Amino acid sequence: LTEMDGFGTNSGVILIGATNRADVLDRALMRPGRFDRQIFVDMPDLKERMEILQVHLKPLKIDTSGIDVEFLAKQTPGFSGADIANICNEAALIAVRKKKSSVDKQDFLDAVDRVIGGLEKKNKIITVEEKKAIAYHEAGHATVSWLVEHASPLVKVTIVPRGRSLGAAWYLPDERHLTTTEQMLDEICAALGGRAAEYIMYGKVSTGALSDLEKVTKQATAMVTMYGLNDRVGNISYYDSSGQSEYSFGKPYSEHTARMIDEEVSKTIEEQYVRAKKILTANKDKLTALATQLLDKEVIFKEDLEKIFGDRPFAKAVEPAKPNGSTNGKGAAAEETTDAAKEDRKEG
């Protein structure tokens, strides 16, 4: 640090550093005179992912029908450049395993599934009863997400074991910079649809909802303690963007507030669980039809849900493009309004 101040203004020495943990850097390193300019690099948006894909697609032998780069970019929200490179490499490996002479669209879709969910394990030993319970669990996710307004659009549902999960409902989240209370509550409700379906069909629940419970607990806690989205706790955030709270000995709130936070987190989750059970009870016949189809096909897509449920009641209207730009640019990140609890593309 001493030497960094010692250069003359005409020496032509430039120091450049990069980190993905700026929150734990020594404060002395961040003073003016050390690194004078800081550039925040966020995850690439849709247009940037398209340009990154163009780079990594060049060395690959693509199918003669071509690859829709925009379609692939839309399948990878929240992916970094390294993730995209990994997908292109994985797609080529999948094509080679299938003894193809070129990489096609399906290879890329399989690669996205492989990178996010892990390797398929079709030979995993699962009893008939377990498979049926998994089918109802995933059908519960799909049903609730279809019938609540702000849940992410469903892509497909599968009961093929992949990685550590026994089944999954795959979504394509909107690339939004701001999230409302209603949107977060609908996401929590959809995530609890699996456990709710188990309870409605069997009158008991299993350990299969572990990842769902982890997700909703983090979301509900963030609503109460970070984003000020709880009426009882109020417009208070205990989030420390500097990261200095990691070194403090005590919590930034009293025991009374801690008890209140616990109560509000629990209340938020349980209310959405009751809501999920109510939705599934009202649509029990469709839930059963969906689970039966899952057991038969193992993988079903959005089109299959439309046959059972009809069109989704909350079709989003597409806004016309604005010539002078819009307000949802990267400026939101500089104002610390980015959604830290970024949506998962997959719910196990």
Coordinates of C-alpha atoms in Angstrom, one line a residue:
L1 CA 0.0 0.0 0.0
T2 CA 2.9 2.4 0.8
E3 CA 4.5 1.7 -2.6
M4 CA 1.3 2.3 -4.5
D5 CA 1.5 6.0 -3.5
G6 CA 5.1 6.4 -4.5
F7 CA 4.8 6.5 -8.3
G8 CA 5.4 9.8 -10.1
T9 CA 2.6 11.2 -12.2
N10 CA 4.7 10.8 -15.4
S11 CA 5.9 7.3 -14.8
G12 CA 3.2 5.7 -16.9
V13 CA 2.4 2.9 -14.4
I14 CA -1.2 1.8 -14.3
L15 CA -2.4 -0.7 -11.6
I16 CA -5.4 -2.7 -12.5
G17 CA -7.2 -5.2 -10.2
A18 CA -10.3 -7.3 -10.4
T19 CA -12.4 -9.1 -7.8
N20 CA -15.8 -10.7 -7.3
R21 CA -15.7 -10.0 -3.6
A22 CA -15.2 -6.2 -3.4
D23 CA -17.1 -6.3 -0.1
V24 CA -14.2 -7.9 1.8
L25 CA -11.4 -5.8 0.5
D26 CA -9.4 -3.7 3.0
R27 CA -10.7 -0.2 3.2
A28 CA -7.2 1.2 2.8
L29 CA -7.1 -0.4 -0.7
M30 CA -10.2 1.5 -1.7
R31 CA -9.0 5.0 -0.8
P32 CA -8.4 7.6 -3.6
G33 CA -4.9 7.3 -4.8
R34 CA -4.9 3.5 -4.8
F35 CA -7.5 2.5 -7.4
D36 CA -9.0 5.8 -8.5
R37 CA -11.7 4.4 -10.7
Q38 CA -14.1 1.5 -10.0
I39 CA -16.1 -0.2 -12.7
F40 CA -19.0 -2.4 -11.7
V41 CA -19.5 -5.3 -14.2
D42 CA -22.9 -7.0 -13.8
M43 CA -24.1 -10.3 -15.3
P44 CA -24.7 -9.9 -19.0
D45 CA -28.2 -8.9 -20.2
L46 CA -30.0 -10.5 -23.2
K47 CA -28.1 -8.4 -25.9
E48 CA -24.7 -9.0 -24.2
R49 CA -25.4 -12.8 -23.9
M50 CA -26.2 -12.8 -27.7
E51 CA -22.8 -11.2 -28.4
I52 CA -21.0 -13.6 -26.0
L53 CA -22.7 -16.6 -27.7
Q54 CA -21.5 -15.4 -31.1
V55 CA -17.9 -15.6 -29.9
H56 CA -18.2 -19.1 -28.5
L57 CA -20.2 -20.5 -31.4
K58 CA -17.5 -19.6 -33.9
P59 CA -15.3 -22.7 -33.3
L60 CA -18.3 -25.1 -33.3
K61 CA -19.6 -26.9 -36.4
I62 CA -23.3 -25.8 -36.3
D63 CA -26.2 -27.6 -38.0
T64 CA -26.9 -26.3 -41.5
S65 CA -30.4 -25.0 -40.4
G66 CA -28.5 -22.7 -38.1
I67 CA -28.9 -21.8 -34.4
D68 CA -31.2 -19.0 -33.2
V69 CA -28.8 -17.1 -31.0
E70 CA -31.5 -14.9 -29.5
F71 CA -33.5 -18.0 -28.5
L72 CA -30.4 -19.4 -26.8
A73 CA -29.7 -16.1 -25.0
K74 CA -33.3 -16.1 -23.6
Q75 CA -32.7 -19.6 -22.2
T76 CA -29.8 -18.4 -20.1
P77 CA -30.9 -15.6 -17.8
G78 CA -28.3 -14.7 -15.1
F79 CA -25.6 -16.7 -16.8
S80 CA -22.0 -15.3 -16.9
G81 CA -19.7 -15.4 -19.9
A82 CA -18.0 -18.5 -18.4
D83 CA -21.4 -20.2 -18.0
I84 CA -22.2 -19.6 -21.7
A85 CA -18.8 -20.9 -22.8
N86 CA -19.4 -24.0 -20.6
I87 CA -22.8 -24.5 -22.3
C88 CA -21.3 -24.3 -25.8
N89 CA -18.6 -26.8 -24.9
E90 CA -21.2 -29.1 -23.3
A91 CA -23.4 -28.9 -26.4
A92 CA -20.5 -30.0 -28.6
L93 CA -19.8 -32.9 -26.2
I94 CA -23.4 -34.0 -26.3
A95 CA -23.4 -33.9 -30.1
V96 CA -20.3 -36.1 -30.2
R97 CA -21.8 -38.6 -27.8
K98 CA -24.8 -38.9 -30.1
K99 CA -22.4 -39.4 -33.1
K100 CA -23.7 -36.3 -34.8
S101 CA -21.7 -34.4 -37.5
S102 CA -22.8 -31.0 -36.2
V103 CA -24.4 -29.3 -33.1
D104 CA -28.1 -28.6 -33.3
K105 CA -30.7 -26.7 -31.2
Q106 CA -31.6 -29.7 -29.0
D107 CA -28.0 -30.2 -28.1
F108 CA -27.9 -26.7 -26.7
L109 CA -31.1 -27.2 -24.7
D110 CA -29.7 -30.5 -23.3
A111 CA -26.5 -28.6 -22.4
V112 CA -28.5 -25.9 -20.5
D113 CA -30.3 -28.6 -18.5
R114 CA -27.0 -30.4 -17.9
V115 CA -25.2 -27.3 -16.6
I116 CA -28.1 -26.2 -14.4
G117 CA -29.5 -29.4 -13.1
G118 CA -26.6 -31.9 -13.4
L119 CA -26.3 -35.2 -15.1
E120 CA -29.4 -37.3 -15.9
K121 CA -29.6 -40.5 -13.8
K122 CA -32.3 -42.6 -15.5
N123 CA -31.0 -45.8 -13.9
K124 CA -31.4 -44.5 -10.4
I125 CA -33.4 -47.0 -8.3
I126 CA -36.7 -45.4 -7.2
T127 CA -39.8 -47.3 -5.9
V128 CA -43.2 -47.0 -7.6
E129 CA -44.6 -45.1 -4.6
E130 CA -41.6 -42.7 -4.5
K131 CA -42.0 -42.0 -8.2
K132 CA -45.7 -41.3 -7.8
A133 CA -45.0 -38.9 -4.9
I134 CA -42.3 -37.1 -7.0
A135 CA -44.8 -36.8 -9.8
Y136 CA -47.4 -35.2 -7.6
H137 CA -44.8 -32.9 -6.0
E138 CA -43.6 -31.6 -9.4
A139 CA -47.2 -31.4 -10.7
G140 CA -48.0 -29.3 -7.6
H141 CA -45.2 -26.8 -8.6
A142 CA -46.5 -26.6 -12.2
T143 CA -50.2 -26.2 -11.2
V144 CA -49.6 -23.4 -8.7
S145 CA -47.2 -21.5 -10.9
W146 CA -49.7 -21.7 -13.8
L147 CA -52.5 -20.3 -11.6
V148 CA -50.8 -17.5 -9.8
E149 CA -50.2 -14.2 -11.7
H150 CA -46.5 -13.4 -11.1
A151 CA -44.8 -16.8 -11.1
S152 CA -42.1 -17.3 -13.8
P153 CA -43.3 -18.9 -17.1
L154 CA -43.1 -22.6 -17.0
V155 CA -40.8 -24.4 -19.6
K156 CA -41.1 -28.0 -18.6
V157 CA -41.6 -30.5 -15.8
T158 CA -39.7 -33.7 -15.3
I159 CA -39.4 -36.6 -12.9
V160 CA -36.2 -37.8 -14.4
P161 CA -33.5 -37.7 -11.6
R162 CA -30.8 -35.1 -12.4
G163 CA -27.9 -34.3 -10.2
R164 CA -29.1 -34.4 -6.6
S165 CA -32.8 -33.7 -7.4
L166 CA -35.3 -36.4 -8.1
G167 CA -37.5 -34.2 -10.2
A168 CA -37.7 -30.6 -11.3
A169 CA -40.0 -27.8 -12.6
W170 CA -38.1 -25.6 -15.0
Y171 CA -38.9 -21.9 -15.4
L172 CA -37.7 -19.0 -17.5
P173 CA -37.7 -16.0 -15.2
D174 CA -38.2 -12.5 -16.5
E175 CA -35.1 -10.3 -16.5
R176 CA -36.4 -7.7 -14.1
H177 CA -34.4 -5.3 -12.0
L178 CA -37.1 -4.5 -9.5
T179 CA -39.4 -7.0 -7.8
T180 CA -42.7 -6.2 -6.0
T181 CA -44.1 -7.8 -2.9
E182 CA -46.8 -9.6 -4.9
Q183 CA -44.2 -11.1 -7.3
M184 CA -42.2 -12.4 -4.3
L185 CA -45.3 -13.9 -2.6
D186 CA -46.4 -15.6 -5.8
E187 CA -42.9 -17.1 -6.2
I188 CA -43.0 -18.4 -2.6
C189 CA -46.5 -19.8 -3.2
A190 CA -45.3 -21.7 -6.4
A191 CA -42.3 -23.0 -4.6
L192 CA -44.5 -24.5 -1.8
G193 CA -46.8 -26.1 -4.3
G194 CA -44.8 -29.3 -4.3
R195 CA -45.2 -29.9 -0.5
A196 CA -48.8 -28.7 -0.6
A197 CA -49.6 -31.3 -3.3
E198 CA -48.0 -34.1 -1.3
Y199 CA -50.2 -33.1 1.7
I200 CA -53.4 -33.0 -0.3
M201 CA -52.8 -36.3 -2.1
Y202 CA -51.3 -38.3 0.8
G203 CA -52.2 -36.4 4.0
K204 CA -48.5 -36.3 4.9
V205 CA -45.3 -34.7 3.6
S206 CA -41.8 -35.9 2.9
T207 CA -38.2 -34.5 2.9
G208 CA -38.4 -33.9 -0.9
A209 CA -39.2 -30.2 -0.4
L210 CA -35.7 -29.4 1.1
S211 CA -34.5 -27.1 -1.7
D212 CA -38.0 -25.4 -1.9
L213 CA -38.0 -24.7 1.8
E214 CA -34.5 -23.3 1.7
K215 CA -35.4 -21.0 -1.2
V216 CA -38.7 -19.7 0.4
T217 CA -37.0 -19.1 3.8
K218 CA -34.3 -17.0 2.2
Q219 CA -36.9 -15.1 0.1
A220 CA -39.2 -14.4 3.1
T221 CA -36.2 -13.4 5.3
A222 CA -35.0 -11.0 2.6
M223 CA -38.5 -9.5 2.3
V224 CA -38.5 -8.7 6.1
T225 CA -34.9 -7.8 6.8
M226 CA -33.5 -6.4 3.6
Y227 CA -36.2 -5.0 1.3
G228 CA -38.5 -3.4 3.9
L229 CA -41.5 -5.3 2.4
N230 CA -43.2 -6.2 5.7
D231 CA -45.7 -3.9 7.3
R232 CA -45.0 -4.9 10.9
V233 CA -41.2 -4.5 10.7
G234 CA -41.5 -1.5 8.5
N235 CA -39.2 0.4 6.1
I236 CA -36.0 -0.9 7.7
S237 CA -33.2 -2.7 6.0
Y238 CA -30.5 -4.6 8.0
Y239 CA -28.5 -5.3 4.8
D240 CA -24.9 -4.0 4.8
S241 CA -23.6 -3.4 1.3
S242 CA -20.1 -2.8 2.6
G243 CA -19.8 -6.2 4.0
Q244 CA -18.5 -4.9 7.3
S245 CA -21.3 -6.5 9.3
E246 CA -19.5 -9.9 8.8
Y247 CA -16.9 -8.7 11.3
S248 CA -19.3 -7.4 14.0
F249 CA -20.0 -9.3 17.2
G250 CA -23.7 -8.6 17.6
K251 CA -26.8 -8.3 15.4
P252 CA -27.9 -4.8 14.3
Y253 CA -31.3 -5.2 16.0
S254 CA -32.7 -6.1 19.5
E255 CA -33.9 -9.4 20.8
H256 CA -37.5 -8.1 20.5
T257 CA -37.0 -7.2 16.8
A258 CA -35.3 -10.6 16.2
R259 CA -38.4 -12.3 17.6
M260 CA -40.6 -10.1 15.5
I261 CA -38.6 -11.0 12.4
D262 CA -38.9 -14.7 13.1
E263 CA -42.6 -14.4 13.5
E264 CA -43.1 -12.4 10.3
V265 CA -40.9 -14.8 8.2
S266 CA -42.9 -17.8 9.5
K267 CA -46.2 -16.0 9.0
T268 CA -45.3 -15.1 5.4
I269 CA -44.4 -18.6 4.5
E270 CA -47.3 -20.3 6.2
E271 CA -49.8 -17.9 4.6
Q272 CA -48.5 -18.9 1.1
Y273 CA -48.5 -22.6 2.0
V274 CA -52.2 -22.3 2.9
R275 CA -52.8 -20.4 -0.3
A276 CA -51.0 -23.1 -2.3
K277 CA -53.1 -25.9 -0.7
K278 CA -56.3 -23.9 -1.4
I279 CA -55.4 -23.5 -5.1
L280 CA -54.5 -27.2 -5.4
T281 CA -57.7 -28.4 -3.6
A282 CA -59.8 -26.4 -6.0
N283 CA -57.9 -27.9 -9.0
K284 CA -57.4 -31.5 -7.6
D285 CA -58.7 -33.2 -10.8
K286 CA -56.2 -31.2 -13.0
L287 CA -53.4 -31.9 -10.6
T288 CA -54.1 -35.6 -10.8
A289 CA -54.3 -35.5 -14.6
L290 CA -51.0 -33.7 -14.7
A291 CA -49.3 -36.2 -12.4
T292 CA -50.6 -39.1 -14.3
Q293 CA -49.2 -37.7 -17.5
L294 CA -45.9 -37.1 -15.8
L295 CA -45.7 -40.7 -14.7
D296 CA -46.5 -41.8 -18.3
K297 CA -44.1 -39.5 -20.2
E298 CA -41.6 -38.5 -17.5
V299 CA -41.2 -35.1 -19.1
I300 CA -44.0 -32.7 -20.1
F301 CA -43.9 -29.2 -21.6
K302 CA -45.9 -26.0 -21.5
E303 CA -48.1 -27.2 -24.3
D304 CA -49.2 -30.2 -22.2
L305 CA -50.3 -27.9 -19.4
E306 CA -52.3 -25.8 -21.8
K307 CA -54.2 -28.9 -22.9
I308 CA -55.2 -29.6 -19.2
F309 CA -55.6 -26.1 -17.8
G310 CA -56.3 -24.1 -21.0
D311 CA -54.6 -20.8 -21.7
R312 CA -52.8 -19.2 -18.7
P313 CA -55.2 -16.6 -17.3
F314 CA -52.4 -14.0 -16.8
A315 CA -51.1 -13.4 -20.4
K316 CA -48.7 -10.5 -20.3
A317 CA -49.1 -7.7 -22.8
V318 CA -46.0 -6.8 -24.7
E319 CA -45.1 -3.1 -24.5
P320 CA -44.0 -1.3 -27.7
A321 CA -40.4 -0.4 -27.8
K322 CA -39.5 3.1 -26.7
P323 CA -37.1 5.1 -29.0
N324 CA -35.3 7.0 -26.2
G325 CA -34.6 4.2 -23.9
S326 CA -36.4 3.1 -20.7
T327 CA -35.9 3.3 -16.9
N328 CA -34.9 -0.3 -16.3
G329 CA -31.3 0.1 -17.3
K330 CA -28.2 -0.7 -15.4
G331 CA -28.5 2.4 -13.3
A332 CA -30.6 0.4 -10.8
A333 CA -27.4 -1.5 -9.8
A334 CA -25.6 1.7 -8.9
E335 CA -28.4 2.7 -6.6
E336 CA -28.3 -0.7 -4.7
T337 CA -31.8 -1.6 -5.9
T338 CA -30.9 -4.8 -7.6
D339 CA -32.7 -7.9 -6.5
A340 CA -30.1 -9.8 -4.4
A341 CA -32.4 -12.9 -4.1
K342 CA -32.1 -13.6 -7.8
E343 CA -34.7 -16.1 -9.1
D344 CA -33.7 -19.7 -9.6
R345 CA -34.4 -21.1 -12.9
K346 CA -35.1 -24.5 -11.5
E347 CA -37.1 -25.7 -8.5
G348 CA -36.3 -29.2 -7.3

